[in-house]
Short mmCIF file of C-alpha atoms in Angstrom, two decimals:
data_model
loop_
_atom_site.label_atom_id
_atom_site.label_comp_id
_atom_site.label_asym_id
_atom_site.label_seq_id
_atom_site.Cartn_x
_atom_site.Cartn_y
_atom_site.Cartn_z
CA MET A 30 -43.00 28.26 -51.42
CA ALA A 31 -40.37 25.62 -50.66
CA ASN A 32 -37.67 28.26 -50.26
CA HIS A 33 -39.92 30.18 -47.89
CA THR A 34 -40.53 27.04 -45.79
CA ALA A 35 -36.81 26.27 -45.66
CA THR A 36 -36.10 29.83 -44.56
CA ASP A 37 -38.70 29.57 -41.80
CA THR A 38 -37.24 26.27 -40.65
CA GLY A 39 -33.73 27.73 -40.57
CA THR A 40 -35.01 30.74 -38.62
CA ASP A 41 -36.74 28.46 -36.09
CA LEU A 42 -33.55 26.41 -35.61
CA LEU A 43 -31.51 29.59 -35.12
CA THR A 44 -34.06 30.89 -32.63
CA ARG A 45 -33.99 27.62 -30.65
CA LYS A 46 -30.21 27.66 -30.57
CA GLN A 47 -30.19 31.25 -29.38
CA THR A 48 -32.75 30.35 -26.70
CA LYS A 49 -30.60 27.42 -25.49
CA VAL A 50 -27.50 29.61 -25.39
CA SER A 51 -29.41 32.25 -23.46
CA ARG A 52 -30.66 29.66 -20.94
CA LEU A 53 -27.15 28.27 -20.57
CA GLY A 54 -25.79 31.77 -19.97
CA ARG A 55 -28.41 32.43 -17.31
CA LYS A 56 -27.61 29.13 -15.56
CA VAL A 57 -23.89 29.85 -15.61
CA TYR A 58 -24.50 33.30 -14.18
CA ARG A 59 -26.86 31.92 -11.52
CA TYR A 60 -24.29 29.37 -10.33
CA ARG A 61 -21.25 31.54 -11.03
CA TRP A 62 -19.88 31.22 -7.48
CA TYR A 63 -20.06 27.42 -7.66
CA TYR A 64 -18.15 27.43 -10.94
CA LEU A 65 -15.65 29.84 -9.44
CA MET A 66 -15.04 27.43 -6.55
CA MET A 67 -14.62 24.59 -9.06
CA LEU A 68 -12.04 26.55 -11.06
CA PRO A 69 -8.94 25.77 -8.90
CA GLY A 70 -9.67 22.05 -9.00
CA LEU A 71 -10.30 22.10 -12.74
CA LEU A 72 -7.07 24.02 -13.34
CA TYR A 73 -5.15 21.55 -11.18
CA PHE A 74 -6.35 18.56 -13.20
CA LEU A 75 -5.86 20.41 -16.48
CA ILE A 76 -2.27 21.47 -15.73
CA TYR A 77 -0.98 18.43 -13.86
CA HIS A 78 -3.05 15.57 -15.30
CA TYR A 79 -4.30 16.38 -18.81
CA LEU A 80 -1.62 18.59 -20.35
CA PRO A 81 1.20 16.12 -19.42
CA MET A 82 -0.65 13.46 -21.45
CA ALA A 83 0.94 15.00 -24.54
CA GLY A 84 4.25 13.58 -23.31
CA VAL A 85 2.97 10.04 -23.92
CA VAL A 86 4.31 10.46 -27.47
CA ILE A 87 7.81 9.61 -26.24
CA ALA A 88 6.61 6.04 -25.64
CA PHE A 89 6.72 5.70 -29.44
CA LYS A 90 10.07 7.47 -29.82
CA ASP A 91 13.68 6.75 -28.91
CA PHE A 92 13.76 9.76 -26.64
CA ASN A 93 16.97 11.40 -25.50
CA LEU A 94 17.51 14.67 -23.71
CA SER A 95 19.76 16.24 -26.36
CA ASP A 96 17.24 15.86 -29.22
CA GLY A 97 14.13 16.57 -27.17
CA ILE A 98 10.63 15.28 -27.75
CA PHE A 99 10.12 16.69 -31.25
CA TYR A 100 13.43 15.62 -32.80
CA SER A 101 13.82 12.17 -31.23
CA PRO A 102 13.38 9.40 -33.82
CA TRP A 103 10.16 7.39 -34.04
CA VAL A 104 10.49 3.71 -33.15
CA GLY A 105 6.86 2.59 -33.15
CA LEU A 106 6.05 -0.20 -30.68
CA LYS A 107 9.68 -1.04 -29.91
CA HIS A 108 9.46 -0.07 -26.23
CA PHE A 109 6.20 -1.97 -25.72
CA GLU A 110 7.87 -5.08 -27.12
CA GLU A 111 10.82 -4.48 -24.80
CA ILE A 112 8.49 -4.36 -21.81
CA PHE A 113 7.20 -7.88 -22.35
CA THR A 114 10.59 -9.33 -23.24
CA THR A 115 12.17 -8.13 -19.99
CA PRO A 116 12.53 -11.08 -17.55
CA ASP A 117 11.53 -9.08 -14.48
CA ILE A 118 8.31 -7.60 -15.85
CA TYR A 119 6.09 -10.61 -15.21
CA ARG A 120 7.31 -10.86 -11.63
CA THR A 121 6.56 -7.16 -11.06
CA ILE A 122 3.10 -7.44 -12.65
CA ARG A 123 2.31 -10.44 -10.45
CA ASN A 124 3.48 -8.64 -7.32
CA THR A 125 1.54 -5.52 -8.28
CA LEU A 126 -1.70 -7.41 -8.79
CA ILE A 127 -1.33 -9.46 -5.60
CA ILE A 128 -0.55 -6.44 -3.41
CA SER A 129 -3.37 -4.42 -4.97
CA LEU A 130 -5.86 -7.25 -4.45
CA TYR A 131 -4.75 -7.58 -0.84
CA ARG A 132 -5.31 -3.85 -0.38
CA ILE A 133 -8.82 -4.11 -1.83
CA ILE A 134 -9.82 -7.24 0.10
CA PHE A 135 -8.34 -6.32 3.48
CA GLY A 136 -8.45 -2.53 3.13
CA MET A 137 -12.10 -1.79 2.39
CA LEU A 138 -13.84 -3.83 5.08
CA PRO A 139 -12.08 -2.13 8.07
CA ASP A 140 -13.23 1.27 6.75
CA LEU A 141 -16.81 0.06 6.55
CA LEU A 142 -16.75 -1.67 9.94
CA LEU A 143 -15.25 1.34 11.70
CA ALA A 144 -17.85 3.65 10.14
CA ILE A 145 -20.71 1.38 11.24
CA ILE A 146 -19.30 1.11 14.77
CA LEU A 147 -18.85 4.89 15.04
CA ASN A 148 -22.36 5.41 13.68
CA GLU A 149 -23.79 3.22 16.46
CA ILE A 150 -21.98 5.10 19.26
CA ARG A 151 -24.30 7.56 21.00
CA VAL A 152 -21.76 9.14 23.37
CA ARG A 153 -20.55 12.07 21.26
CA TRP A 154 -17.30 12.86 23.03
CA PHE A 155 -16.20 9.21 22.85
CA LYS A 156 -17.19 8.98 19.19
CA ARG A 157 -15.22 12.13 18.31
CA THR A 158 -12.21 10.93 20.27
CA VAL A 159 -12.12 7.56 18.50
CA GLN A 160 -12.66 9.23 15.13
CA THR A 161 -9.82 11.68 15.72
CA ILE A 162 -7.41 8.95 16.84
CA THR A 163 -8.18 6.73 13.86
CA TYR A 164 -8.15 9.62 11.38
CA GLY A 165 -4.79 10.98 12.59
CA PRO A 166 -2.46 8.43 10.92
CA TYR A 167 -3.78 9.44 7.49
CA PHE A 168 -1.79 12.69 7.74
CA LEU A 169 1.50 10.93 8.44
CA SER A 170 3.94 10.46 5.59
CA TRP A 171 5.07 6.97 4.68
CA VAL A 172 8.56 7.86 5.89
CA ILE A 173 7.19 8.35 9.41
CA VAL A 174 5.05 5.21 9.12
CA TYR A 175 8.13 3.21 8.12
CA ALA A 176 10.05 4.65 11.07
CA LEU A 177 7.26 3.54 13.40
CA THR A 178 7.17 0.12 11.75
CA PHE A 179 10.94 -0.19 12.09
CA SER A 180 10.75 0.66 15.78
CA PHE A 181 8.36 -2.28 16.25
CA LEU A 182 9.90 -4.82 13.87
CA ALA A 183 13.63 -4.07 13.82
CA PRO A 184 15.65 -7.31 14.31
CA GLU A 185 17.76 -6.01 17.20
CA SER A 186 15.94 -3.15 18.91
CA GLY A 187 12.35 -3.66 17.74
CA LEU A 188 9.64 -4.01 20.34
CA VAL A 189 8.26 -7.25 18.87
CA ASN A 190 11.66 -8.97 18.72
CA THR A 191 12.50 -7.74 22.21
CA LEU A 192 9.35 -9.47 23.45
CA LEU A 193 10.23 -12.61 21.49
CA ARG A 194 13.70 -12.75 23.04
CA SER A 195 12.26 -12.20 26.51
CA MET A 196 10.01 -15.25 25.98
CA GLY A 197 12.94 -17.38 24.79
CA TYR A 198 12.29 -17.26 21.05
CA ASP A 199 14.73 -16.28 18.32
CA PRO A 200 14.23 -12.82 16.79
CA ILE A 201 12.65 -12.60 13.33
CA ASP A 202 13.93 -10.24 10.67
CA PHE A 203 10.47 -9.13 9.51
CA LEU A 204 11.47 -6.28 7.21
CA THR A 205 13.81 -8.36 5.03
CA ASN A 206 11.76 -11.54 5.03
CA GLN A 207 9.78 -12.25 1.86
CA GLU A 208 7.08 -14.11 3.77
CA TYR A 209 6.16 -11.10 5.90
CA PHE A 210 6.72 -8.22 3.47
CA ARG A 211 3.25 -8.13 1.87
CA THR A 212 1.58 -8.59 5.24
CA ILE A 213 3.50 -5.63 6.63
CA LEU A 214 2.55 -3.51 3.61
CA VAL A 215 -1.14 -4.26 3.88
CA ALA A 216 -1.27 -3.97 7.69
CA SER A 217 0.48 -0.58 7.71
CA ASP A 218 -1.78 0.65 4.89
CA VAL A 219 -4.89 -0.42 6.81
CA TRP A 220 -3.64 1.32 9.96
CA LYS A 221 -2.90 4.52 8.04
CA SER A 222 -5.99 4.82 5.85
CA THR A 223 -8.85 3.20 7.77
CA GLY A 224 -9.84 6.41 9.55
CA PHE A 225 -10.05 8.38 6.33
CA GLY A 226 -12.10 5.68 4.62
CA ALA A 227 -14.49 5.62 7.57
CA VAL A 228 -15.12 9.35 7.18
CA ILE A 229 -16.42 8.76 3.66
CA TYR A 230 -18.81 6.07 4.85
CA LEU A 231 -19.93 8.21 7.79
CA ALA A 232 -20.85 10.98 5.37
CA SER A 233 -22.89 8.44 3.41
CA LEU A 234 -24.56 7.15 6.57
CA ALA A 235 -25.61 10.69 7.46
CA THR A 236 -27.72 10.85 4.28
CA ILE A 237 -29.92 7.89 5.28
CA ASN A 238 -33.40 9.04 6.23
CA PRO A 239 -33.85 8.65 10.04
CA GLN A 240 -37.53 7.86 9.48
CA LEU A 241 -36.51 4.52 8.02
CA TYR A 242 -35.00 3.53 11.37
CA GLU A 243 -38.07 4.81 13.22
CA ALA A 244 -40.35 2.76 10.99
CA ALA A 245 -38.14 -0.29 11.52
CA VAL A 246 -38.36 0.13 15.31
CA VAL A 247 -42.16 0.35 15.06
CA ASP A 248 -42.15 -2.89 13.05
CA GLY A 249 -40.10 -4.56 15.78
CA ALA A 250 -36.75 -4.71 13.96
CA GLY A 251 -33.68 -4.94 16.18
CA ARG A 252 -30.31 -3.30 15.60
CA TRP A 253 -29.02 -6.18 13.48
CA ARG A 254 -32.04 -6.12 11.17
CA GLN A 255 -31.78 -2.35 10.88
CA LEU A 256 -28.13 -2.75 9.97
CA TRP A 257 -28.86 -5.41 7.36
CA HIS A 258 -31.95 -3.87 5.75
CA ILE A 259 -31.30 -0.11 6.10
CA THR A 260 -27.68 0.76 6.89
CA LEU A 261 -25.87 -1.55 4.46
CA PRO A 262 -28.23 -0.87 1.50
CA GLY A 263 -27.91 2.84 2.24
CA ILE A 264 -24.14 2.82 1.72
CA ARG A 265 -24.03 0.16 -1.00
CA ASN A 266 -23.58 2.67 -3.82
CA VAL A 267 -20.70 4.39 -2.02
CA PHE A 268 -19.01 1.03 -1.43
CA ILE A 269 -19.37 0.12 -5.11
CA LEU A 270 -18.04 3.53 -6.17
CA LEU A 271 -14.95 3.19 -3.98
CA LEU A 272 -14.46 -0.38 -5.20
CA ILE A 273 -14.53 0.75 -8.84
CA LEU A 274 -12.01 3.50 -8.10
CA ARG A 275 -9.70 1.02 -6.39
CA ILE A 276 -10.00 -1.39 -9.29
CA GLY A 277 -8.96 1.43 -11.60
CA HIS A 278 -5.74 1.82 -9.60
CA ILE A 279 -5.04 -1.90 -9.37
CA MET A 280 -1.83 -1.46 -11.41
CA ASP A 281 -0.41 1.08 -8.94
CA ALA A 282 -0.16 -0.81 -5.64
CA GLY A 283 1.04 2.31 -3.80
CA PHE A 284 4.46 3.32 -5.11
CA ASP A 285 5.37 5.67 -2.25
CA GLN A 286 4.79 3.06 0.44
CA VAL A 287 6.41 0.17 -1.43
CA TYR A 288 9.45 2.23 -2.44
CA ILE A 289 10.13 3.21 1.18
CA PHE A 290 9.59 -0.29 2.59
CA LEU A 291 11.36 -2.12 -0.24
CA ASN A 292 14.85 -3.58 0.01
CA ALA A 293 16.91 -5.88 -2.19
CA ARG A 294 16.11 -9.01 -0.15
CA VAL A 295 12.34 -8.77 -0.79
CA TYR A 296 12.39 -7.94 -4.51
CA GLU A 297 10.90 -11.33 -5.31
CA THR A 298 7.63 -10.53 -3.51
CA GLY A 299 7.71 -6.75 -3.15
CA ASP A 300 9.05 -5.28 -6.40
CA ILE A 301 6.10 -3.75 -8.28
CA ILE A 302 5.72 -2.08 -11.68
CA ASP A 303 6.23 1.45 -10.37
CA THR A 304 9.44 0.67 -8.48
CA TRP A 305 10.77 -1.17 -11.55
CA VAL A 306 9.87 1.82 -13.73
CA PHE A 307 11.56 4.15 -11.26
CA ARG A 308 14.81 2.24 -11.53
CA ARG A 309 14.69 1.90 -15.31
CA GLY A 310 13.20 5.32 -16.08
CA LEU A 311 14.93 7.67 -13.67
CA GLU A 312 18.01 5.84 -12.47
CA ASN A 313 18.90 4.42 -15.92
CA LEU A 314 17.37 7.38 -17.84
CA GLU A 315 15.20 5.10 -20.02
CA PHE A 316 12.37 7.63 -20.28
CA SER A 317 10.69 6.10 -23.31
CA LEU A 318 10.44 2.68 -21.66
CA ALA A 319 9.02 4.21 -18.48
CA THR A 320 6.44 6.16 -20.48
CA ALA A 321 5.44 3.03 -22.39
CA VAL A 322 4.82 1.23 -19.09
CA GLY A 323 2.76 4.18 -17.85
CA PHE A 324 0.72 4.15 -21.04
CA PHE A 325 0.15 0.41 -20.67
CA LYS A 326 -0.98 0.87 -17.06
CA GLY A 327 -3.36 3.65 -18.07
CA VAL A 328 -5.01 1.50 -20.75
CA VAL A 329 -5.40 -1.43 -18.35
CA GLY A 330 -6.84 0.85 -15.67
CA LEU A 331 -9.33 2.35 -18.15
CA VAL A 332 -10.50 -1.10 -19.26
CA LEU A 333 -10.90 -2.25 -15.65
CA VAL A 334 -12.88 0.84 -14.65
CA ILE A 335 -15.24 0.52 -17.62
CA GLY A 336 -15.71 -3.21 -16.97
CA ALA A 337 -16.27 -2.75 -13.23
CA ASN A 338 -18.74 0.08 -13.91
CA LYS A 339 -20.77 -2.10 -16.29
CA LEU A 340 -20.80 -4.97 -13.79
CA ALA A 341 -21.93 -2.62 -11.02
CA LYS A 342 -24.84 -1.39 -13.14
CA ARG A 343 -25.77 -4.92 -14.17
CA PHE A 344 -26.08 -5.98 -10.52
CA GLY A 345 -28.17 -2.97 -9.52
CA GLY A 346 -25.49 -0.47 -8.51
CA SER A 347 -25.30 3.11 -9.69
CA GLY A 348 -21.69 2.98 -10.92
CA ILE A 349 -19.66 6.09 -11.68
CA TRP A 350 -21.62 7.29 -14.72
#
């Protein structure tokens, strides 16, 4: 009798599993075109983001090109110890964190403000024109942005210094001055990316139910109260999501921009982890050290994302997961 009951139970479990597999197969077939559209993106992340993670093993090896990854000797945590015994590393970490925080503090609010302003504009052609003009710089490379910045701030021929000389002031060498370097970085980043950030918020604003605004008008709420009680709460989750993503990249600080703008006279305030790794890893061929720094950055970014996500949920946000 017991054997018969066990057999029935096993049969029921097998039947339930087969039913679940059948349902899963039907769902996959029903949404097959959606999965097909997802396939290129999934392959991109698999090939260029997940498979290269296997190379992190060289952070624990004394890697050299002649021996390759598999035959290079293991050295344990040697390269991680070398990171924190290098005199320049603390300066680069400090610069990285400061520049990243400046980007978060001064880079997110302009996106939100521009989106709210564009959302309040009722003249469509003017709204589209402003949106196109502000969105355009996002497609420019940092090389072009630096060329434009140089044309404004060059010590001899720059527009700003030309105006200063015309007013009787001495020209200022902005691009090689440590006091102005971070300001120039953040200002150029805001100019370049504000339009793109506003598009994300505009998409979020479009999902707010228009009946909420109609009900607010009936209750006598003005535009400011509608903004405070409907618009801002409606895009709060998107703001928190973007904030968490930026916190996860706080150890990056924008290598491509900093590398192009950087020069030897502003290393003290502008040299970040990625530019330091570029010099040590590629120029000096210290691949293991560069990989160890990348591994360290990844761990820090993971911890920050998890922590920020938990804080967002604790204070009523949706978080990432």
